[in-house]
Coordinates of C-alpha atoms in Angstrom, one line a residue:
X125 CA -37.5 -94.2 22.4
X126 CA -39.4 -91.0 21.8
X127 CA -42.5 -92.9 20.6
X128 CA -42.5 -94.8 23.9
X129 CA -42.1 -91.8 26.0
X130 CA -44.8 -90.1 24.0
X131 CA -47.2 -92.9 24.6
X132 CA -46.3 -92.8 28.3
X133 CA -47.0 -89.0 28.4
X134 CA -50.5 -89.4 26.8
X135 CA -51.5 -92.1 29.3
X136 CA -50.3 -90.0 32.2
X137 CA -51.9 -86.9 30.8
X138 CA -55.3 -88.6 30.3
X139 CA -55.1 -89.7 33.9
X140 CA -54.4 -86.3 35.2
X141 CA -57.3 -84.8 33.2
X142 CA -59.7 -86.7 35.3
X143 CA -60.8 -85.6 38.7
X144 CA -58.0 -86.0 41.2
X145 CA -58.4 -86.2 45.1
X146 CA -55.8 -83.9 46.7
X147 CA -55.4 -85.4 50.3
X148 CA -53.8 -83.7 53.3
X149 CA -53.6 -84.6 56.9
X150 CA -55.3 -82.0 59.0
X151 CA -54.2 -81.4 62.6
X152 CA -57.1 -82.4 64.9
X153 CA -58.2 -80.1 67.7
X154 CA -57.6 -82.9 70.2
X155 CA -54.0 -84.0 70.1
X156 CA -55.1 -87.5 71.3
X157 CA -57.4 -87.9 68.3
X158 CA -56.0 -89.3 65.0
X159 CA -55.4 -86.9 62.2
X160 CA -58.3 -86.5 59.8
X161 CA -58.0 -86.4 56.1
X162 CA -59.0 -83.3 54.1
X163 CA -59.9 -84.4 50.6
X164 CA -60.3 -81.8 48.0
X165 CA -61.6 -82.8 44.6
X166 CA -60.3 -80.8 41.6
X167 CA -59.0 -81.4 38.2
X168 CA -55.7 -80.4 36.8
X169 CA -57.1 -78.4 33.7
X170 CA -59.5 -76.6 36.0
X171 CA -56.8 -75.4 38.4
X172 CA -54.5 -74.5 35.5
X173 CA -57.3 -72.3 34.2
X174 CA -57.7 -70.7 37.6
X175 CA -53.9 -70.0 37.7
X176 CA -54.0 -68.6 34.1
X177 CA -57.1 -66.3 35.0
X178 CA -55.3 -65.1 38.3
X179 CA -52.2 -64.2 36.2
X180 CA -54.2 -62.2 33.7
X181 CA -56.2 -60.4 36.2
X182 CA -53.2 -59.5 38.2
X183 CA -51.3 -58.5 35.2
X184 CA -54.1 -56.4 33.7
X185 CA -51.6 -54.0 32.1
X186 CA -50.2 -56.6 29.8
X187 CA -51.9 -56.5 26.4
X188 CA -52.8 -59.6 24.4
X189 CA -52.4 -62.2 27.2
X190 CA -54.8 -64.9 27.8
X191 CA -55.1 -67.6 30.6
X192 CA -54.4 -70.3 28.0
X193 CA -51.0 -68.7 27.5
X194 CA -50.0 -69.4 31.1
X195 CA -51.3 -72.9 30.8
X196 CA -49.1 -73.5 27.8
X197 CA -46.0 -72.2 29.5
X198 CA -46.4 -74.9 32.3
X199 CA -47.5 -77.7 30.1
X200 CA -44.7 -77.0 27.7
X201 CA -42.0 -77.4 30.5
X202 CA -43.7 -80.5 31.8
X203 CA -43.9 -82.1 28.4
X204 CA -40.2 -81.1 27.6
X205 CA -38.9 -82.8 30.8
X206 CA -41.0 -85.9 30.1
X207 CA -39.9 -86.3 26.5
X208 CA -36.2 -85.7 27.4
X209 CA -36.3 -88.3 30.1
X210 CA -35.8 -86.1 33.1
X211 CA -39.0 -87.3 34.8
X212 CA -41.0 -90.4 34.6
X213 CA -44.4 -89.0 35.4
X214 CA -45.9 -85.5 34.9
X215 CA -45.3 -83.0 37.6
X216 CA -48.4 -80.9 36.7
X217 CA -51.2 -82.1 39.1
X218 CA -53.6 -80.4 41.4
X219 CA -51.2 -80.1 44.4
X220 CA -48.4 -78.7 42.3
X221 CA -50.6 -76.2 40.6
X222 CA -51.7 -74.9 44.1
X223 CA -48.0 -74.7 45.1
X224 CA -47.1 -72.7 41.9
X225 CA -50.0 -70.4 42.5
X226 CA -48.9 -69.7 46.0
X227 CA -45.5 -68.5 44.6
X228 CA -47.0 -66.5 41.8
X229 CA -49.3 -64.8 44.1
X230 CA -46.4 -63.4 46.0
X231 CA -44.0 -62.8 43.1
X232 CA -46.1 -61.6 40.2
X233 CA -46.4 -57.8 40.4
X234 CA -49.3 -55.8 39.2
X235 CA -47.0 -53.3 37.5
X236 CA -45.8 -55.9 35.0
X237 CA -46.4 -54.6 31.4
X238 CA -45.0 -57.3 29.1
X239 CA -45.8 -60.9 28.4
X240 CA -42.1 -61.7 28.4
X241 CA -41.7 -60.5 32.0
X242 CA -44.7 -62.4 33.2
X243 CA -43.5 -65.6 31.6
X244 CA -40.0 -65.2 33.2
X245 CA -41.5 -64.8 36.6
X246 CA -43.9 -67.7 36.2
X247 CA -41.3 -70.0 34.9
X248 CA -39.1 -69.1 37.8
X249 CA -41.9 -69.9 40.2
X250 CA -42.5 -73.2 38.4
X251 CA -38.7 -74.0 38.7
X252 CA -38.8 -73.5 42.5
X253 CA -42.0 -75.7 42.7
X254 CA -40.2 -78.5 40.9
X255 CA -37.1 -78.1 43.3
X256 CA -39.3 -78.3 46.3
X257 CA -42.0 -80.9 45.1
X258 CA -40.5 -82.8 42.2
X259 CA -39.7 -86.4 42.4
X260 CA -36.2 -86.1 40.8
X261 CA -33.0 -84.9 42.6
X262 CA -32.4 -82.1 40.1
X263 CA -33.8 -80.7 36.9
X264 CA -32.1 -79.0 33.8
X265 CA -32.4 -75.3 33.8
X266 CA -33.0 -74.8 30.0
X267 CA -36.8 -75.5 29.9
X268 CA -37.3 -72.8 32.6
X269 CA -35.0 -70.2 31.2
X270 CA -36.1 -68.0 28.3
X271 CA -33.9 -64.9 29.1
X272 CA -30.2 -64.5 28.1
X273 CA -29.1 -63.2 31.5
X274 CA -29.1 -66.0 34.1
X275 CA -28.4 -63.6 36.8
X276 CA -32.0 -62.3 36.8
X277 CA -33.3 -65.8 37.0
X278 CA -31.2 -66.8 40.0
X279 CA -31.9 -63.5 41.6
X280 CA -35.6 -64.2 41.5
X281 CA -35.0 -67.7 42.9
X282 CA -33.1 -66.2 45.8
X283 CA -36.0 -63.8 46.5
X284 CA -38.5 -66.7 46.5
X285 CA -36.4 -68.5 49.0
X286 CA -36.0 -65.4 51.2
X287 CA -39.7 -64.5 51.2
X288 CA -41.4 -67.9 50.9
X289 CA -39.2 -70.6 52.3
X290 CA -41.6 -70.8 55.4
X291 CA -44.7 -71.1 53.3
X292 CA -43.2 -73.6 51.0
X293 CA -42.5 -75.8 54.1
X294 CA -45.8 -75.0 55.6
X295 CA -48.0 -75.9 52.6
X296 CA -46.7 -79.5 52.7
X297 CA -47.2 -80.0 56.4
X298 CA -50.3 -77.8 57.3
X299 CA -53.6 -79.1 55.6
X300 CA -55.6 -76.0 56.7
X301 CA -53.0 -73.7 55.1
X302 CA -53.0 -75.9 51.9
X303 CA -56.8 -75.7 51.9
X304 CA -56.7 -71.9 52.3
X305 CA -54.5 -71.5 49.3
X306 CA -56.5 -73.9 47.3
X307 CA -59.7 -72.0 47.9
X308 CA -57.9 -68.7 47.0
X309 CA -57.0 -70.3 43.6
X310 CA -60.4 -71.8 42.9
X311 CA -62.0 -68.2 43.4
X312 CA -60.7 -67.6 39.9
X313 CA -62.8 -70.3 38.3
X314 CA -65.5 -67.8 37.2
X315 CA -65.9 -66.5 33.7
X316 CA -62.8 -65.0 32.1
X317 CA -62.4 -61.2 32.3
X318 CA -61.1 -59.6 29.2
X319 CA -59.2 -56.6 29.8
X320 CA -58.6 -54.0 27.0
X321 CA -55.0 -53.4 26.0
X322 CA -53.4 -51.2 28.6
X323 CA -52.3 -47.7 27.5
X324 CA -51.3 -44.5 29.4
X325 CA -53.7 -41.6 29.1
X326 CA -52.3 -38.2 28.1
X327 CA -54.0 -34.9 28.7
X328 CA -54.1 -32.8 25.5
X329 CA -53.7 -29.1 25.8
X330 CA -55.2 -26.9 23.2
X331 CA -53.8 -23.4 22.8
X332 CA -56.1 -20.8 21.5
X333 CA -54.4 -17.9 19.8

């Protein structure tokens, strides 16, 4: 059974690594005119790298964190749900990465100083993305939860719903808004910026006797 699922996962993953057309219906200026299609060509690995780069730039105080770490967090959850039979096809694709970025952009603070805290926030955003965009009715909490206290996880979920419910609905209905978020994410496709480990500076006082 696991071998069959693993083979299915490999086939789906190979397809996702190719260029994918993300299509949205744009509202025409003339209401009588038919909606025009907005086609954005992007690859899943490319957008995942952009997301990882964004997280690392935003959390510049966090030492020893690379964009590949963020990619591994998302890929790990997606792979786990596939192997356990909770989903038939991979969730990580260009449109879902844009959705996750939209949530992370609002929820990940610059003041974060630990990789663990960043991962907790990113996985919460990923869980909310599955809840809004996933094909299944529900998903298990375990792959998204790495902290012992569930209250903190659900508290973040409530904050996301309070602050971003409107945008989560809008991004699925408004092609121009989706395109705007997509372009913001693509802006992080440049070379990786390596930040030195963050440390607080202290002023030394020398007394002269």
